[in-house]
Amino acid sequence: MTKTALISGITGQDGSFLAEVLLEKGYDVYGIIRRSSSFNTDRIDHLYQDPHEKGTRLRLLYGDLNDSSSLNTILRQVQPDEIYNLGAQSHVRVSFDIPEYTGEVTGLGAVRFLEAIRETGIKPRFYQASSSELFGNAFETPQTEATPFHPRSPYGCAKAYAYYITVNYRESYGLFASNGILFNHESERRGETFVSRKITRAATRIKLGLQDKLYMGNLDARRDWGYARDYVEAMWLIMNADEPDDYVVATGETHSVREFLEKTFGYLDLDWEKYVEIDPRYFRPAEVDLLLGDASKVRRQLGWEPKVTFDGLVKLMTDYDLQLAKQEAEARELKHTSTTNKARWGSM
Ligand code: NAP
Ligand code: G4F
């Protein structure tokens, strides 16, 4: 029988890859989108199917993690077999500027979903997008499912609430509710203000003369960076395990932001030190210095393996952004030519 999945955060990096993977696996997919003043469905536009056509397997519904009545209505309408709660205010630095809002969406959003499940009596499986930010100022390295949490930001604190409320509903009401504790994962679809994409966008624009400088924060921070497409496979495996449980998903390698810069600029034959300047605006009130995950449990129990290496990730993101930069350079050239032509015609 065809399974139905509901995804919050479908317009984000992970939501778009997950929708793709679930459609490939034969699911009917529903995504929750927020009303926005301009289109923000770029990451899923290639999956678009005419909603009037018979057999459409991807549908988008308006809702919001801050609006429980919309979640209840959607649950009744969709009757999903699986809910993936990926929606969040997901930027750690920004969470210091909007801590209360981050708590609402990223923390309480999870309980709104869980309550909607309880109230409607529908029995979907529930996946919570938990984060390595839970470990924060980590008590041990590498971090496993047993490592105590020490979040270092309003985002991390909100994710801690969402993690524990997911465990609590599993234990209290017997829901199939699991946490994937995912370490950083990036891609060509990563938001442009996260460090990996900020670097690949800037380095490729610098290469083509579209930008002179890149302003950065703490270059010493270390992260366990994987490829997002690999990580959404782990989400599906966690959701389709025999029992609900919590799993760390990581590559088991850690690299500094400085190394990310060196690799990206080096790949483009540029010396990063000539272009990068430090701007204290990008420092955080409290930093997470080192994240390194031990994903033995998900590897052993569910057979998950990351496929893309750190070098492979830098390469694929840089290749993609180089194409974007080329398109931008061409568009500028066209605009310049047309302005020059207009100036010529004007003088005739
Ligand atoms: P992302 O690109 O920032 O996407 C976030 C998604 O959440 C977007 O679709 C956004 O919609 C949606 N959203 C924001 N506020 C919402 C609200 N009030 N109601 C409904 N939806 C809302 O994040 P991502 O990188 O794909 O990450 C997916 C999830 O995994 C997030 O929960 C994130 O915190 C978590 N996570 C990510 C990583 C990582 O390294 N990427 C690691 C661990 C955990 P708009 O497009 O309308 O803004
Ligand atoms: O790319 P980042 O902003 O990601 P961060 O803070 O690790 O959070 C991401 O991963 C989490 C998983 O651990 C997710 F839960 C979360 O939703 C998000 O996807 O920053 C990475 C590191 C930080 O230490 C930051 O201080 O890079 C450092 N950094 C240095 N300069 C910078 C910059 N980060 C950003 N965004 N911009 C900079 O200019």
GROMACS .gro file of C-alpha atoms and ligand atoms in nm:
model
  435
    1MET     CA    1   0.000   0.000   0.000
    2THR     CA    2   0.120   0.353  -0.078
    3LYS     CA    3   0.250   0.531   0.231
    4THR     CA    4   0.179   0.896   0.303
    5ALA     CA    5   0.440   1.127   0.455
    6LEU     CA    6   0.396   1.477   0.594
    7ILE     CA    7   0.701   1.704   0.607
    8SER     CA    8   0.734   2.031   0.795
    9GLY     CA    9   1.023   2.239   0.659
   10ILE     CA   10   0.981   2.103   0.305
   11THR     CA   11   1.111   2.430   0.155
   12GLY     CA   12   1.439   2.397   0.348
   13GLN     CA   13   1.757   2.212   0.254
   14ASP     CA   14   1.668   1.881   0.421
   15GLY     CA   15   1.297   1.897   0.344
   16SER     CA   16   1.368   1.926  -0.027
   17PHE     CA   17   1.605   1.626  -0.032
   18LEU     CA   18   1.368   1.422   0.185
   19ALA     CA   19   1.071   1.496  -0.042
   20GLU     CA   20   1.280   1.378  -0.338
   21VAL     CA   21   1.385   1.056  -0.162
   22LEU     CA   22   1.032   0.975  -0.041
   23LEU     CA   23   0.883   1.034  -0.388
   24GLU     CA   24   1.151   0.800  -0.530
   25LYS     CA   25   1.046   0.541  -0.273
   26GLY     CA   26   0.683   0.565  -0.392
   27TYR     CA   27   0.536   0.775  -0.109
   28ASP     CA   28   0.261   1.033  -0.141
   29VAL     CA   29   0.421   1.344   0.007
   30TYR     CA   30   0.254   1.642   0.172
   31GLY     CA   31   0.460   1.946   0.268
   32ILE     CA   32   0.370   2.227   0.503
   33ILE     CA   33   0.458   2.571   0.370
   34ARG     CA   34   0.431   2.914   0.528
   35ARG     CA   35   0.275   3.207   0.354
   36SER     CA   36   0.551   3.432   0.229
   37SER     CA   37   0.544   3.764   0.041
   38SER     CA   38   0.757   3.616  -0.236
   39PHE     CA   39   0.799   3.262  -0.367
   40ASN     CA   40   1.030   3.051  -0.151
   41THR     CA   41   0.985   2.710  -0.309
   42ASP     CA   42   1.304   2.718  -0.522
   43ARG     CA   43   1.441   2.401  -0.366
   44ILE     CA   44   1.132   2.197  -0.452
   45ASP     CA   45   1.022   2.359  -0.778
   46HIS     CA   46   1.180   2.073  -0.977
   47LEU     CA   47   0.944   1.833  -0.794
   48TYR     CA   48   0.635   2.038  -0.872
   49GLN     CA   49   0.338   1.847  -1.005
   50ASP     CA   50   0.015   2.007  -1.123
   51PRO     CA   51  -0.223   1.965  -0.826
   52HIS     CA   52  -0.517   1.933  -1.068
   53GLU     CA   53  -0.367   1.635  -1.243
   54LYS     CA   54  -0.465   1.285  -1.136
   55GLY     CA   55  -0.186   1.091  -0.970
   56THR     CA   56  -0.012   1.394  -0.820
   57ARG     CA   57   0.210   1.268  -0.540
   58LEU     CA   58   0.345   1.596  -0.396
   59ARG     CA   59   0.108   1.844  -0.242
   60LEU     CA   60   0.175   2.161  -0.043
   61LEU     CA   61  -0.049   2.288   0.236
   62TYR     CA   62  -0.036   2.615   0.426
   63GLY     CA   63   0.040   2.578   0.796
   64ASP     CA   64   0.278   2.693   1.064
   65LEU     CA   65   0.450   2.532   1.360
   66ASN     CA   66   0.328   2.828   1.567
   67ASP     CA   67  -0.034   2.754   1.481
   68SER     CA   68  -0.160   2.433   1.641
   69SER     CA   69  -0.501   2.452   1.477
   70SER     CA   70  -0.336   2.440   1.133
   71LEU     CA   71  -0.140   2.129   1.240
   72ASN     CA   72  -0.459   1.959   1.367
   73THR     CA   73  -0.644   2.038   1.046
   74ILE     CA   74  -0.358   1.913   0.830
   75LEU     CA   75  -0.329   1.590   1.028
   76ARG     CA   76  -0.701   1.519   0.991
   77GLN     CA   77  -0.687   1.598   0.619
   78VAL     CA   78  -0.368   1.407   0.534
   79GLN     CA   79  -0.388   1.111   0.779
   80PRO     CA   80  -0.013   1.056   0.736
   81ASP     CA   81   0.172   0.733   0.810
   82GLU     CA   82   0.490   0.929   0.884
   83ILE     CA   83   0.553   1.285   1.003
   84TYR     CA   84   0.898   1.438   0.963
   85ASN     CA   85   0.927   1.751   1.177
   86LEU     CA   86   1.208   1.940   1.004
   87GLY     CA   87   1.062   2.290   1.035
   88ALA     CA   88   1.265   2.525   1.256
   89GLN     CA   89   1.429   2.863   1.297
   90SER     CA   90   1.752   2.676   1.233
   91HIS     CA   91   2.022   2.946   1.247
   92VAL     CA   92   2.226   2.933   1.567
   93ARG     CA   93   2.365   3.289   1.545
   94VAL     CA   94   2.021   3.432   1.467
   95SER     CA   95   1.871   3.248   1.765
   96PHE     CA   96   2.060   3.489   1.994
   97ASP     CA   97   1.872   3.777   1.827
   98ILE     CA   98   1.529   3.612   1.836
   99PRO     CA   99   1.547   3.368   2.130
  100GLU     CA  100   1.177   3.370   2.217
  101TYR     CA  101   1.063   3.312   1.858
  102THR     CA  102   1.322   3.035   1.822
  103GLY     CA  103   1.183   2.870   2.135
  104GLU     CA  104   0.831   2.887   1.992
  105VAL     CA  105   0.907   2.736   1.651
  106THR     CA  106   1.205   2.513   1.715
  107GLY     CA  107   1.103   2.396   2.063
  108LEU     CA  108   0.727   2.420   2.108
  109GLY     CA  109   0.662   2.336   1.742
  110ALA     CA  110   0.742   1.973   1.826
  111VAL     CA  111   0.490   1.949   2.110
  112ARG     CA  112   0.223   2.112   1.895
  113PHE     CA  113   0.271   1.830   1.645
  114LEU     CA  114   0.278   1.562   1.917
  115GLU     CA  115  -0.038   1.700   2.077
  116ALA     CA  116  -0.209   1.708   1.738
  117ILE     CA  117  -0.123   1.337   1.701
  118ARG     CA  118  -0.267   1.262   2.045
  119GLU     CA  119  -0.580   1.473   1.999
  120THR     CA  120  -0.669   1.341   1.654
  121GLY     CA  121  -0.605   0.979   1.754
  122ILE     CA  122  -0.423   0.924   1.424
  123LYS     CA  123  -0.119   0.703   1.477
  124PRO     CA  124   0.160   0.824   1.247
  125ARG     CA  125   0.526   0.765   1.317
  126PHE     CA  126   0.704   1.088   1.421
  127TYR     CA  127   1.060   1.196   1.340
  128GLN     CA  128   1.213   1.492   1.526
  129ALA     CA  129   1.505   1.676   1.363
  130SER     CA  130   1.737   1.688   1.662
  131SER     CA  131   2.081   1.842   1.642
  132SER     CA  132   2.441   1.800   1.751
  133GLU     CA  133   2.397   2.152   1.894
  134LEU     CA  134   2.245   1.964   2.190
  135PHE     CA  135   2.598   1.857   2.289
  136GLY     CA  136   2.722   2.217   2.272
  137ASN     CA  137   3.013   2.251   2.512
  138ALA     CA  138   3.052   1.875   2.488
  139PHE     CA  139   3.136   1.666   2.793
  140GLU     CA  140   3.321   1.410   2.580
  141THR     CA  141   3.455   1.354   2.228
  142PRO     CA  142   3.331   1.188   2.015
  143GLN     CA  143   2.967   1.241   2.106
  144THR     CA  144   2.728   0.944   2.119
  145GLU     CA  145   2.361   0.894   2.211
  146ALA     CA  146   2.480   0.867   2.575
  147THR     CA  147   2.674   1.197   2.586
  148PRO     CA  148   2.504   1.448   2.820
  149PHE     CA  149   2.366   1.766   2.663
  150HIS     CA  150   2.508   2.114   2.725
  151PRO     CA  151   2.345   2.345   2.467
  152ARG     CA  152   2.514   2.680   2.409
  153SER     CA  153   2.248   2.886   2.230
  154PRO     CA  154   1.875   2.960   2.239
  155TYR     CA  155   1.855   2.731   1.933
  156GLY     CA  156   2.030   2.447   2.121
  157CYS     CA  157   1.802   2.498   2.423
  158ALA     CA  158   1.491   2.489   2.202
  159LYS     CA  159   1.616   2.169   2.035
  160ALA     CA  160   1.676   2.018   2.382
  161TYR     CA  161   1.309   2.074   2.466
  162ALA     CA  162   1.198   1.923   2.135
  163TYR     CA  163   1.427   1.622   2.190
  164TYR     CA  164   1.298   1.549   2.540
  165ILE     CA  165   0.931   1.605   2.458
  166THR     CA  166   0.967   1.354   2.173
  167VAL     CA  167   1.115   1.098   2.416
  168ASN     CA  168   0.845   1.185   2.668
  169TYR     CA  169   0.555   1.124   2.427
  170ARG     CA  170   0.714   0.794   2.327
  171GLU     CA  171   0.736   0.689   2.692
  172SER     CA  172   0.403   0.838   2.807
  173TYR     CA  173   0.172   0.751   2.518
  174GLY     CA  174   0.355   0.475   2.334
  175LEU     CA  175   0.398   0.684   2.017
  176PHE     CA  176   0.647   0.574   1.755
  177ALA     CA  177   0.853   0.892   1.805
  178SER     CA  178   1.227   0.905   1.729
  179ASN     CA  179   1.506   1.161   1.733
  180GLY     CA  180   1.776   1.181   1.469
  181ILE     CA  181   2.062   1.372   1.633
  182LEU     CA  182   2.219   1.496   1.313
  183PHE     CA  183   2.558   1.660   1.295
  184ASN     CA  184   2.614   1.943   1.045
  185HIS     CA  185   2.519   1.850   0.691
  186GLU     CA  186   2.556   2.075   0.393
  187SER     CA  187   2.489   2.077   0.020
  188GLU     CA  188   2.445   2.293  -0.286
  189ARG     CA  189   2.100   2.371  -0.138
  190ARG     CA  190   2.237   2.495   0.196
  191GLY     CA  191   2.117   2.838   0.309
  192GLU     CA  192   2.371   3.105   0.213
  193THR     CA  193   2.431   3.232   0.568
  194PHE     CA  194   2.559   2.899   0.703
  195VAL     CA  195   2.935   2.888   0.704
  196SER     CA  196   2.995   2.621   0.436
  197ARG     CA  197   2.777   2.785   0.172
  198LYS     CA  198   2.889   3.134   0.271
  199ILE     CA  199   3.244   3.020   0.191
  200THR     CA  200   3.168   2.839  -0.137
  201ARG     CA  201   2.951   3.127  -0.263
  202ALA     CA  202   3.210   3.390  -0.175
  203ALA     CA  203   3.515   3.198  -0.301
  204THR     CA  204   3.355   3.132  -0.641
  205ARG     CA  205   3.239   3.496  -0.673
  206ILE     CA  206   3.591   3.614  -0.581
  207LYS     CA  207   3.733   3.378  -0.845
  208LEU     CA  208   3.520   3.549  -1.111
  209GLY     CA  209   3.587   3.902  -0.986
  210LEU     CA  210   3.233   3.954  -0.854
  211GLN     CA  211   3.344   4.011  -0.493
  212ASP     CA  212   3.670   4.124  -0.323
  213LYS     CA  213   3.648   4.015   0.039
  214LEU     CA  214   3.489   3.758   0.265
  215TYR     CA  215   3.412   3.859   0.626
  216MET     CA  216   3.408   3.570   0.871
  217GLY     CA  217   3.375   3.492   1.243
  218ASN     CA  218   3.550   3.220   1.446
  219LEU     CA  219   3.777   3.016   1.217
  220ASP     CA  220   3.886   2.775   1.492
  221ALA     CA  221   3.544   2.613   1.541
  222ARG     CA  222   3.541   2.248   1.433
  223ARG     CA  223   3.244   2.063   1.287
  224ASP     CA  224   3.161   1.713   1.168
  225TRP     CA  225   3.033   1.802   0.819
  226GLY     CA  226   2.844   1.556   0.598
  227TYR     CA  227   2.632   1.572   0.281
  228ALA     CA  228   2.260   1.644   0.334
  229ARG     CA  229   2.138   1.390   0.076
  230ASP     CA  230   2.310   1.111   0.275
  231TYR     CA  231   2.152   1.236   0.597
  232VAL     CA  232   1.790   1.229   0.479
  233GLU     CA  233   1.842   0.858   0.401
  234ALA     CA  234   1.925   0.818   0.770
  235MET     CA  235   1.598   0.995   0.861
  236TRP     CA  236   1.403   0.742   0.657
  237LEU     CA  237   1.590   0.448   0.810
  238ILE     CA  238   1.521   0.581   1.161
  239MET     CA  239   1.154   0.622   1.077
  240ASN     CA  240   1.134   0.270   0.936
  241ALA     CA  241   1.324   0.091   1.214
  242ASP     CA  242   1.148  -0.185   1.410
  243GLU     CA  243   1.135   0.026   1.726
  244PRO     CA  244   1.138   0.401   1.793
  245ASP     CA  245   1.474   0.520   1.925
  246ASP     CA  246   1.730   0.803   1.915
  247TYR     CA  247   2.033   0.796   1.686
  248VAL     CA  248   2.345   1.007   1.626
  249VAL     CA  249   2.411   1.063   1.254
  250ALA     CA  250   2.761   1.187   1.169
  251THR     CA  251   3.065   1.116   0.953
  252GLY     CA  252   3.313   1.066   1.241
  253GLU     CA  253   3.553   1.330   1.103
  254THR     CA  254   3.597   1.685   1.226
  255HIS     CA  255   3.742   1.987   1.041
  256SER     CA  256   3.789   2.351   1.133
  257VAL     CA  257   3.626   2.643   0.953
  258ARG     CA  258   3.983   2.741   0.854
  259GLU     CA  259   4.025   2.402   0.682
  260PHE     CA  260   3.696   2.457   0.496
  261LEU     CA  261   3.835   2.790   0.372
  262GLU     CA  262   4.171   2.636   0.274
  263LYS     CA  263   4.006   2.351   0.083
  264THR     CA  264   3.755   2.568  -0.103
  265PHE     CA  265   3.992   2.847  -0.202
  266GLY     CA  266   4.267   2.590  -0.275
  267TYR     CA  267   4.033   2.403  -0.511
  268LEU     CA  268   3.991   2.732  -0.701
  269ASP     CA  269   4.371   2.799  -0.697
  270LEU     CA  270   4.327   3.096  -0.463
  271ASP     CA  271   4.509   3.183  -0.140
  272TRP     CA  272   4.226   3.233   0.113
  273GLU     CA  273   4.439   3.451   0.341
  274LYS     CA  274   4.445   3.727   0.078
  275TYR     CA  275   4.066   3.759   0.080
  276VAL     CA  276   3.935   3.669   0.427
  277GLU     CA  277   3.895   3.921   0.707
  278ILE     CA  278   3.755   3.870   1.054
  279ASP     CA  279   3.444   4.064   1.152
  280PRO     CA  280   3.346   4.030   1.520
  281ARG     CA  281   2.979   4.063   1.415
  282TYR     CA  282   2.994   3.695   1.328
  283PHE     CA  283   3.119   3.585   1.673
  284ARG     CA  284   2.856   3.426   1.893
  285PRO     CA  285   2.789   3.511   2.261
  286ALA     CA  286   2.873   3.145   2.335
  287GLU     CA  287   3.048   2.920   2.082
  288VAL     CA  288   3.044   2.545   2.025
  289ASP     CA  289   3.414   2.475   1.972
  290LEU     CA  290   3.423   2.111   1.868
  291LEU     CA  291   3.167   1.864   1.736
  292LEU     CA  292   3.257   1.511   1.636
  293GLY     CA  293   2.996   1.237   1.618
  294ASP     CA  294   3.018   0.863   1.674
  295ALA     CA  295   2.747   0.715   1.450
  296SER     CA  296   2.824   0.349   1.535
  297LYS     CA  297   2.466   0.282   1.648
  298VAL     CA  298   2.292   0.392   1.328
  299ARG     CA  299   2.560   0.217   1.120
  300ARG     CA  300   2.532  -0.108   1.314
  301GLN     CA  301   2.155  -0.120   1.373
  302LEU     CA  302   2.020   0.041   1.055
  303GLY     CA  303   2.306  -0.005   0.808
  304TRP     CA  304   2.347   0.367   0.737
  305GLU     CA  305   2.671   0.486   0.573
  306PRO     CA  306   2.769   0.836   0.458
  307LYS     CA  307   2.878   0.831   0.093
  308VAL     CA  308   3.024   1.179   0.039
  309THR     CA  309   3.360   1.267   0.201
  310PHE     CA  310   3.466   1.610   0.330
  311ASP     CA  311   3.670   1.673   0.011
  312GLY     CA  312   3.380   1.551  -0.203
  313LEU     CA  313   3.142   1.786  -0.023
  314VAL     CA  314   3.366   2.090  -0.074
  315LYS     CA  315   3.409   1.998  -0.439
  316LEU     CA  316   3.041   1.948  -0.518
  317MET     CA  317   2.937   2.270  -0.343
  318THR     CA  318   3.215   2.470  -0.507
  319ASP     CA  319   3.141   2.328  -0.854
  320TYR     CA  320   2.775   2.419  -0.815
  321ASP     CA  321   2.846   2.772  -0.691
  322LEU     CA  322   3.100   2.829  -0.966
  323GLN     CA  323   2.822   2.770  -1.219
  324LEU     CA  324   2.599   3.016  -1.029
  325ALA     CA  325   2.879   3.274  -1.029
  326LYS     CA  326   2.933   3.224  -1.404
  327GLN     CA  327   2.561   3.285  -1.466
  328GLU     CA  328   2.580   3.599  -1.253
  329ALA     CA  329   2.887   3.723  -1.443
  330GLU     CA  330   2.714   3.657  -1.776
  331ALA     CA  331   2.398   3.838  -1.662
  332ARG     CA  332   2.609   4.138  -1.555
  333GLU     CA  333   2.789   4.134  -1.890
  334LEU     CA  334   2.455   4.128  -2.075
  335LYS     CA  335   2.323   4.415  -1.863
  336HIS     CA  336   2.643   4.613  -1.927
  337THR     CA  337   2.617   4.552  -2.303
  338SER     CA  338   2.252   4.653  -2.311
  339THR     CA  339   2.325   4.970  -2.105
  340THR     CA  340   2.614   5.056  -2.338
  341ASN     CA  341   2.389   4.998  -2.640
  342LYS     CA  342   2.116   5.217  -2.488
  343ALA     CA  343   2.374   5.491  -2.427
  344ARG     CA  344   2.485   5.464  -2.794
  345TRP     CA  345   2.125   5.478  -2.922
  346GLY     CA  346   2.058   5.770  -2.688
  347SER     CA  347   2.333   5.971  -2.856
  348MET     CA  348   2.205   5.902  -3.204
  349NAP     P1  349   1.651   2.511   0.679
  349NAP     O1  350   1.709   2.498   0.544
  349NAP     O2  351   1.676   2.636   0.758
  349NAP     O3  352   1.494   2.486   0.668
  349NAP     C1  353   1.407   2.515   0.772
  349NAP     C2  354   1.265   2.491   0.726
  349NAP     O4  355   1.177   2.519   0.836
  349NAP     C3  356   1.222   2.581   0.609
  349NAP     O5  357   1.140   2.505   0.522
  349NAP     C4  358   1.137   2.686   0.679
  349NAP     O6  359   1.038   2.744   0.596
  349NAP     C5  360   1.070   2.600   0.786
  349NAP     N1  361   1.012   2.679   0.894
  349NAP     C6  362   1.070   2.781   0.962
  349NAP     N2  363   0.984   2.831   1.051
  349NAP     C7  364   0.868   2.762   1.038
  349NAP     C8  365   0.742   2.770   1.099
  349NAP     N3  366   0.714   2.860   1.193
  349NAP     N4  367   0.646   2.682   1.062
  349NAP     C9  368   0.670   2.591   0.964
  349NAP     N5  369   0.789   2.579   0.902
  349NAP    C10  370   0.886   2.665   0.939
  349NAP     O7  371   1.701   2.390   0.773
  349NAP     P2  372   1.767   2.250   0.729
  349NAP     O8  373   1.914   2.267   0.724
  349NAP     O9  374   1.694   2.193   0.615
  349NAP    O10  375   1.739   2.164   0.860
  349NAP    C11  376   1.618   2.089   0.875
  349NAP    C12  377   1.594   2.061   1.023
  349NAP    O11  378   1.704   1.988   1.076
  349NAP    C13  379   1.584   2.186   1.110
  349NAP    O12  380   1.493   2.156   1.214
  349NAP    C14  381   1.723   2.202   1.167
  349NAP    O13  382   1.718   2.274   1.289
  349NAP    C15  383   1.762   2.058   1.186
  349NAP     N6  384   1.905   2.027   1.179
  349NAP    C16  385   1.979   2.070   1.072
  349NAP    C17  386   2.112   2.036   1.064
  349NAP    C18  387   2.197   2.081   0.947
  349NAP    O14  388   2.321   2.073   0.960
  349NAP     N7  389   2.139   2.121   0.836
  349NAP    C19  390   2.172   1.956   1.164
  349NAP    C20  391   2.091   1.912   1.268
  349NAP    C21  392   1.957   1.946   1.276
  349NAP     P3  393   1.070   2.878   0.509
  349NAP    O15  394   1.136   2.828   0.383
  349NAP    O16  395   0.934   2.933   0.488
  349NAP    O17  396   1.160   2.965   0.592
  350G4F     O1  397   2.742   2.698   0.958
  350G4F     P1  398   2.706   2.742   1.094
  350G4F     O2  399   2.623   2.864   1.106
  350G4F     O3  400   2.637   2.617   1.163
  350G4F     P2  401   2.613   2.574   1.316
  350G4F     O4  402   2.611   2.690   1.407
  350G4F     O5  403   2.708   2.465   1.346
  350G4F     O6  404   2.464   2.517   1.307
  350G4F     C1  405   2.424   2.431   1.201
  350G4F     O7  406   2.448   2.298   1.238
  350G4F     C2  407   2.371   2.251   1.351
  350G4F     C3  408   2.414   2.106   1.376
  350G4F     O8  409   2.524   2.103   1.465
  350G4F     C4  410   2.225   2.261   1.316
  350G4F     F1  411   2.151   2.211   1.419
  350G4F     C5  412   2.189   2.405   1.289
  350G4F     O9  413   2.051   2.412   1.249
  350G4F     C6  414   2.275   2.457   1.174
  350G4F    O10  415   2.238   2.389   1.057
  350G4F    O11  416   2.839   2.767   1.180
  350G4F     C7  417   2.939   2.668   1.192
  350G4F     C8  418   3.058   2.727   1.264
  350G4F     C9  419   3.024   2.800   1.395
  350G4F    O12  420   3.116   2.764   1.494
  350G4F    C10  421   3.041   2.947   1.361
  350G4F    O13  422   3.080   3.029   1.471
  350G4F    O14  423   3.117   2.826   1.179
  350G4F    C11  424   3.151   2.938   1.258
  350G4F     N1  425   3.159   3.056   1.172
  350G4F    C12  426   3.271   3.130   1.150
  350G4F     N2  427   3.245   3.233   1.070
  350G4F    C13  428   3.059   3.112   1.103
  350G4F    C14  429   3.113   3.223   1.038
  350G4F     N3  430   2.929   3.076   1.089
  350G4F    C15  431   2.850   3.153   1.009
  350G4F     N4  432   2.720   3.115   0.992
  350G4F     N5  433   2.898   3.264   0.945
  350G4F    C16  434   3.029   3.304   0.956
  350G4F    O15  435   3.070   3.405   0.900
   0.00000   0.00000   0.00000
